[in-house]
Amino acid sequence: MSATPFKVAVTGAAGQIGYSLLFRLASGALLGPDRPVELRLLEITPALKALEGVVMELDDCAFGTLAGVEIGDDAEKVFDGVNLALLVGARPRGPGMERGDLLEANGAIFTAQGKALNAVAADDVRIGVTGNPANTNALIALSNAPDIPAERFSALTRLDHNRAISQLAAKTGSPVTDITKMTIWGNHSATQYPDLFHAEVGGRNAAQVVGDQAWLENDFIPTVAKRGAAIIEARGSSSAASAASATIDAARDWLTGSPEGDWVSMAVQSDGSYDVPAGLVSSFPVTTRDGDWEIVQGLEIDDFSRSRIDASTAELAEERDAVKGLGLI
Ligand SMILES: NC(=O)C1=CN([C@@H]2O[C@H](COP(=O)(O)OP(=O)(O)OC[C@H]3O[C@@H](n4cnc5c(N)ncnc54)[C@H](O)[C@@H]3O)[C@@H](O)[C@H]2O)C=CC1
Ligand SMILES: O=C([O-])CC(=O)C(=O)O
């Protein structure tokens, strides 16, 4: 076992996602059984007591991979020397709200946390944003952390990616392990574009295997894009365990590499690839290796896909303009 613990910060650690995420991190789901993990947990002051209870439960699991836990309400202390920061803490939406409605309420959190990471995180830090609106929160955080390379920030669209895989597997009667090359383009919002034209089922083109454009347009895309709202409607609160699981999937693949011959979806700052305006944090197909990512190049984008990608990135541009107007970036 490598002796140096990998330091992982989690914000909003006493929340719903935190309650699922922390136990997976502590049990080695990120880097396996041979790498100890130290947890640094950030909460707002009134939630620290609840967080103490969660830490008691973490102790009670006696995880062999958990090298230590620190909690606090001071971002500069909690983020000191962290190798990975999972920014989860933010107010979730309720019924009838869109994720963009959270921009103002949550934007200030990511300004402060970007600054704190800039000041004290480890040189190799990677930052994954789960708190909504995730893409624009990531843009706020990276804009407030000028000394951390922008490519160290990403926002979570892996949950959408996993949802799309699950829907396609059910439709085609295939195991999820047969589905590859899934892509979520754009914003983690109802405008996102889950793309079946480049996905594969058992190595065959998914759109052709499905052979049903009406299902693709009227069923698959809206089911994936509105899954968060459907869960809020059914559960009374937003997805938590699946969001925690996707947060781990995304961070693990970022740090250890995407599967050979496949790719994953991550929202990263656009370099203008696929005519997504440079600077926006938008979801792309990416391959990852050793903590770096690369946008998959050369995919052919037909008119249908083009209009969907453009609609979602137009929404991201509006969100960027709104946070600019609020002085957050
Ligand atoms: N990107 C994605 O796929 C998904 C994102 N989400 C988002 O994740 C976020 C968290 O969701 P839940 O855990 O269900 O919410 P929750 O309300 O259960 O927990 C959020 C926690 O964040 C804490 N918090 C608030 N401000 C903070 C700050 N400045 N610093 C540290 N902690 C702070 C709160 O005290 C609370 O404990 C929400 O924004 C939700 O919309 C949820 C599901 C999927
Ligand atoms: O829908 C929400 O507000 C929570 C979320 O991001 C998701 O489940 O995708």
XYZ file of C-alpha atoms and ligand atoms in Angstrom:
382
model
C 0.000 0.000 0.000
C 1.380 3.455 -0.936
C 1.878 5.189 2.392
C 0.892 8.694 1.299
C -2.814 9.240 1.742
C -4.644 10.756 -1.207
C -6.381 13.835 0.175
C -9.953 14.258 -1.017
C -12.070 17.268 -0.093
C -15.846 16.967 -0.216
C -18.059 20.010 0.216
C -21.650 19.707 1.398
C -20.479 16.592 3.174
C -23.462 16.420 5.531
C -25.928 16.497 2.639
C -27.748 13.736 0.796
C -25.081 13.081 -1.813
C -22.389 13.286 0.851
C -24.071 10.552 2.843
C -23.562 8.147 -0.020
C -20.324 9.539 -1.431
C -18.197 9.537 1.724
C -18.618 5.842 2.427
C -17.670 4.910 -1.124
C -14.595 7.144 -1.029
C -13.577 5.787 2.363
C -13.932 2.174 1.232
C -11.512 2.553 -1.679
C -13.937 2.996 -4.587
C -11.789 5.784 -6.045
C -8.259 4.391 -6.157
C -8.685 0.822 -4.973
C -7.770 -1.069 -1.820
C -4.069 -0.200 -1.888
C -4.248 3.575 -1.615
C -5.232 5.179 1.685
C -7.580 8.132 1.455
C -7.813 11.113 3.801
C -11.144 12.911 3.792
C -11.423 16.681 4.249
C -15.041 17.608 4.742
C -16.423 21.122 4.363
C -19.818 22.223 5.619
C -21.548 25.390 6.700
C -21.376 25.969 10.453
C -24.959 24.871 11.290
C -24.398 21.518 9.569
C -21.189 20.635 11.427
C -23.011 18.765 14.182
C -24.759 16.520 11.674
C -21.408 16.036 9.964
C -19.879 14.893 13.259
C -22.501 12.153 13.295
C -21.519 11.080 9.783
C -17.881 10.947 10.860
C -18.866 8.719 13.795
C -20.443 6.378 11.263
C -17.336 6.479 9.062
C -15.280 5.481 12.130
C -17.714 2.677 12.841
C -17.155 1.162 9.401
C -13.462 0.564 10.280
C -12.470 1.016 6.626
C -8.881 -0.149 6.077
C -8.357 2.498 3.379
C -9.490 5.474 5.471
C -6.364 7.222 6.737
C -8.106 10.118 8.491
C -11.010 12.559 8.451
C -10.974 16.289 9.118
C -14.050 18.462 9.127
C -14.575 22.201 9.215
C -16.377 25.292 7.964
C -13.271 27.159 6.779
C -12.532 26.369 3.119
C -8.874 27.415 3.315
C -8.230 25.003 6.173
C -10.216 22.123 4.711
C -8.737 22.448 1.191
C -5.146 22.716 2.417
C -3.012 20.328 0.336
C -5.931 18.446 -1.244
C -5.298 16.380 -4.373
C -8.956 16.157 -5.351
C -11.842 18.451 -4.473
C -15.383 17.263 -5.061
C -17.574 20.356 -4.897
C -20.991 18.986 -4.048
C -22.271 21.484 -1.489
C -24.974 23.701 -2.925
C -28.669 24.133 -2.564
C -30.521 21.508 -4.635
C -33.579 22.437 -6.705
C -37.082 21.530 -5.663
C -40.139 20.602 -7.732
C -40.884 23.045 -10.559
C -37.415 24.615 -10.601
C -34.839 24.402 -13.383
C -31.195 24.007 -12.402
C -30.455 27.452 -13.817
C -32.754 28.917 -11.151
C -29.991 28.117 -8.665
C -27.390 30.315 -10.331
C -27.551 33.224 -7.953
C -28.100 31.169 -4.779
C -25.170 28.886 -5.489
C -22.830 31.108 -7.497
C -21.354 32.804 -4.449
C -20.311 29.449 -2.974
C -18.168 28.646 -5.999
C -16.497 32.058 -6.061
C -15.279 31.591 -2.494
C -14.287 27.972 -2.986
C -12.391 28.713 -6.230
C -10.380 31.342 -4.351
C -9.686 29.001 -1.438
C -8.534 26.185 -3.739
C -6.320 28.640 -5.581
C -4.675 29.585 -2.306
C -4.096 26.219 -0.644
C -4.772 23.117 -2.786
C -1.947 20.750 -3.775
C -0.118 21.457 -7.040
C -1.701 18.408 -8.656
C -5.278 19.199 -7.575
C -8.244 18.117 -9.713
C -11.646 19.658 -9.066
C -14.954 18.036 -9.897
C -18.136 20.093 -9.572
C -21.377 18.273 -8.815
C -23.382 21.106 -7.199
C -25.863 22.685 -9.607
C -25.886 24.412 -12.002
C -22.748 22.332 -12.308
C -21.275 23.600 -15.609
C -21.542 27.260 -14.734
C -20.459 26.676 -11.132
C -17.306 25.075 -12.543
C -16.815 28.130 -14.756
C -17.183 30.368 -11.688
C -14.732 28.277 -9.649
C -12.063 28.165 -12.373
C -12.431 31.879 -13.069
C -11.698 32.527 -9.400
C -8.639 30.266 -9.336
C -6.226 31.913 -11.781
C -3.201 29.881 -10.625
C -4.835 26.495 -11.198
C -4.860 25.413 -14.863
C -8.438 25.519 -16.195
C -8.199 21.909 -17.379
C -8.093 20.801 -13.745
C -11.782 21.701 -13.404
C -14.689 19.660 -14.668
C -18.416 19.489 -14.040
C -20.407 16.322 -13.659
C -22.308 15.015 -16.666
C -21.376 11.429 -15.877
C -24.744 10.861 -14.234
C -26.452 11.802 -17.511
C -23.971 9.563 -19.348
C -24.805 6.629 -17.051
C -28.537 7.307 -17.408
C -28.194 7.275 -21.194
C -26.310 3.964 -21.092
C -28.985 2.456 -18.882
C -31.849 3.599 -21.146
C -30.119 2.328 -24.284
C -29.302 -1.010 -22.666
C -32.951 -1.474 -21.667
C -34.204 -0.529 -25.142
C -31.852 -2.928 -26.929
C -31.985 -5.726 -24.348
C -28.214 -5.523 -23.908
C -26.112 -5.531 -20.782
C -24.813 -2.065 -19.879
C -21.301 -3.402 -20.410
C -22.073 -3.754 -24.152
C -22.716 -0.010 -24.506
C -19.712 2.113 -25.436
C -18.932 5.567 -26.835
C -21.898 7.281 -25.219
C -21.714 11.071 -25.305
C -23.523 13.809 -23.446
C -23.016 17.173 -25.123
C -23.650 20.592 -23.584
C -25.169 21.552 -20.279
C -26.233 19.365 -17.334
C -29.781 20.596 -17.837
C -32.901 19.781 -19.806
C -31.154 21.049 -22.982
C -28.354 18.467 -22.798
C -27.905 16.265 -25.851
C -27.364 12.556 -25.276
C -25.968 11.341 -28.599
C -26.780 7.883 -29.982
C -25.204 8.510 -33.383
C -21.709 7.773 -32.110
C -22.629 5.323 -29.346
C -22.275 1.598 -29.943
C -24.112 -1.505 -28.804
C -21.846 -4.538 -28.955
C -19.630 -2.626 -31.404
C -22.512 -1.673 -33.739
C -23.804 1.857 -34.240
C -26.487 2.475 -31.594
C -28.782 4.658 -33.723
C -28.813 1.925 -36.391
C -29.358 -0.873 -33.866
C -32.305 1.044 -32.405
C -33.540 2.027 -35.882
C -36.281 4.211 -34.463
C -35.742 7.973 -34.816
C -39.082 8.691 -33.115
C -37.964 6.803 -29.978
C -34.629 8.558 -30.068
C -36.208 12.023 -30.317
C -39.385 11.659 -28.298
C -38.415 9.115 -25.691
C -34.695 8.586 -25.216
C -33.491 12.201 -25.268
C -36.228 13.638 -23.015
C -36.066 10.693 -20.600
C -32.339 11.188 -20.068
C -32.496 14.998 -20.050
C -35.416 15.155 -17.604
C -34.439 12.233 -15.389
C -33.394 14.533 -12.554
C -36.850 16.125 -12.492
C -38.535 12.703 -12.626
C -36.553 11.612 -9.583
C -37.414 14.798 -7.689
C -41.063 14.176 -8.529
C -40.933 10.549 -7.351
C -38.597 10.814 -4.356
C -39.445 14.306 -3.182
C -35.750 15.201 -3.301
C -33.072 15.086 -5.949
C -31.018 12.061 -6.914
C -28.369 11.369 -4.337
C -26.976 7.823 -4.448
C -26.781 7.809 -8.253
C -25.192 11.267 -8.200
C -22.616 10.063 -5.668
C -21.903 6.989 -7.774
C -21.428 9.092 -10.915
C -19.194 11.528 -9.007
C -16.933 8.597 -8.115
C -17.032 7.159 -11.654
C -16.012 10.513 -13.099
C -13.179 11.143 -10.635
C -11.866 7.576 -10.849
C -11.724 7.605 -14.652
C -10.151 11.056 -14.678
C -7.390 9.912 -12.313
C -6.853 6.376 -13.570
C -7.939 6.533 -17.237
C -10.995 5.881 -19.380
C -11.430 2.310 -20.671
C -9.386 1.344 -23.749
C -11.412 1.855 -26.934
C -14.108 3.825 -25.159
C -14.649 7.353 -23.898
C -16.589 9.124 -21.147
C -18.587 12.356 -20.918
C -17.148 15.210 -18.891
C -17.982 18.903 -18.876
C -14.704 20.737 -19.439
C -13.724 24.187 -20.627
C -14.187 24.317 -24.376
C -11.224 25.046 -26.635
C -13.648 25.614 -29.518
C -13.825 21.932 -30.502
C -17.030 21.047 -32.370
C -17.768 24.790 -32.582
C -18.663 24.938 -28.899
C -17.742 28.535 -27.990
C -14.334 28.585 -26.333
C -14.432 29.257 -22.607
C -17.780 27.620 -21.844
C -17.714 24.566 -19.579
C -19.586 22.130 -21.783
C -19.879 18.358 -21.887
C -17.841 16.508 -24.508
C -16.711 12.996 -25.275
C -13.285 12.750 -23.642
C -10.587 10.192 -23.081
C -8.673 10.444 -19.845
C -5.295 9.297 -18.604
C -3.341 10.044 -15.418
C -5.475 13.016 -14.452
C -5.543 14.611 -17.909
C -8.340 14.624 -20.454
C -8.548 15.091 -24.198
C -11.649 15.852 -26.232
C -12.280 13.069 -28.762
C -11.781 14.675 -32.163
C -13.104 13.980 -35.638
C -16.673 12.867 -34.903
C -19.052 13.750 -37.703
C -21.873 15.981 -36.487
C -25.033 15.884 -38.608
C -27.666 18.656 -38.716
C -29.815 17.041 -36.017
C -26.914 16.780 -33.581
C -25.670 20.243 -34.545
C -28.946 21.928 -33.629
C -29.111 20.077 -30.283
C -25.541 20.941 -29.353
C -26.058 24.571 -30.380
C -29.225 24.855 -28.251
C -27.475 23.571 -25.156
C -24.364 25.691 -25.605
C -26.565 28.761 -26.203
C -28.044 28.122 -22.755
C -24.537 27.858 -21.306
C -23.642 31.192 -22.912
C -26.718 32.748 -21.282
C -25.695 31.343 -17.898
C -22.168 32.684 -18.390
C -23.556 36.121 -19.225
C -25.804 36.008 -16.155
C -22.941 35.209 -13.766
C -20.815 37.832 -15.467
C -23.630 40.285 -14.782
C -23.602 39.222 -11.134
C -19.852 39.896 -10.968
C -19.060 36.246 -10.186
C -16.597 35.803 -13.056
N -24.411 17.235 -11.455
C -25.272 16.282 -11.119
O -25.432 15.288 -11.851
C -26.091 16.375 -9.873
C -26.010 17.475 -9.058
N -26.771 17.560 -7.910
C -26.579 18.764 -7.099
O -25.720 18.481 -6.000
C -25.939 19.437 -4.980
C -26.057 18.766 -3.626
O -27.181 17.921 -3.594
P -27.646 17.212 -2.238
O -26.495 16.576 -1.557
O -28.825 16.389 -2.575
O -28.147 18.488 -1.412
P -28.329 18.642 0.169
O -29.122 19.877 0.415
O -28.767 17.352 0.782
O -26.840 18.899 0.644
C -26.129 20.039 0.300
C -25.190 20.339 1.451
O -24.371 21.421 1.048
C -24.114 22.173 2.215
N -23.629 23.505 1.839
C -24.336 24.597 1.477
N -23.513 25.637 1.276
C -22.265 25.189 1.503
C -20.984 25.795 1.463
N -20.832 27.090 1.167
N -19.922 25.042 1.763
C -20.057 23.749 2.081
N -21.238 23.108 2.150
C -22.321 23.826 1.856
C -25.460 22.195 2.941
O -25.308 22.513 4.319
C -25.922 20.753 2.733
O -25.524 19.896 3.790
C -27.180 20.217 -5.405
O -26.774 21.416 -6.036
C -27.819 19.289 -6.423
O -28.658 19.994 -7.307
C -27.588 16.560 -7.529
C -27.712 15.434 -8.303
C -26.989 15.264 -9.538
O -32.129 17.321 -11.225
C -31.575 17.833 -10.248
O -31.805 18.945 -9.795
C -30.479 17.009 -9.626
C -29.614 16.622 -10.738
O -28.832 17.413 -11.223
C -29.886 15.362 -11.415
O -30.507 14.451 -10.844
O -29.467 15.242 -12.565
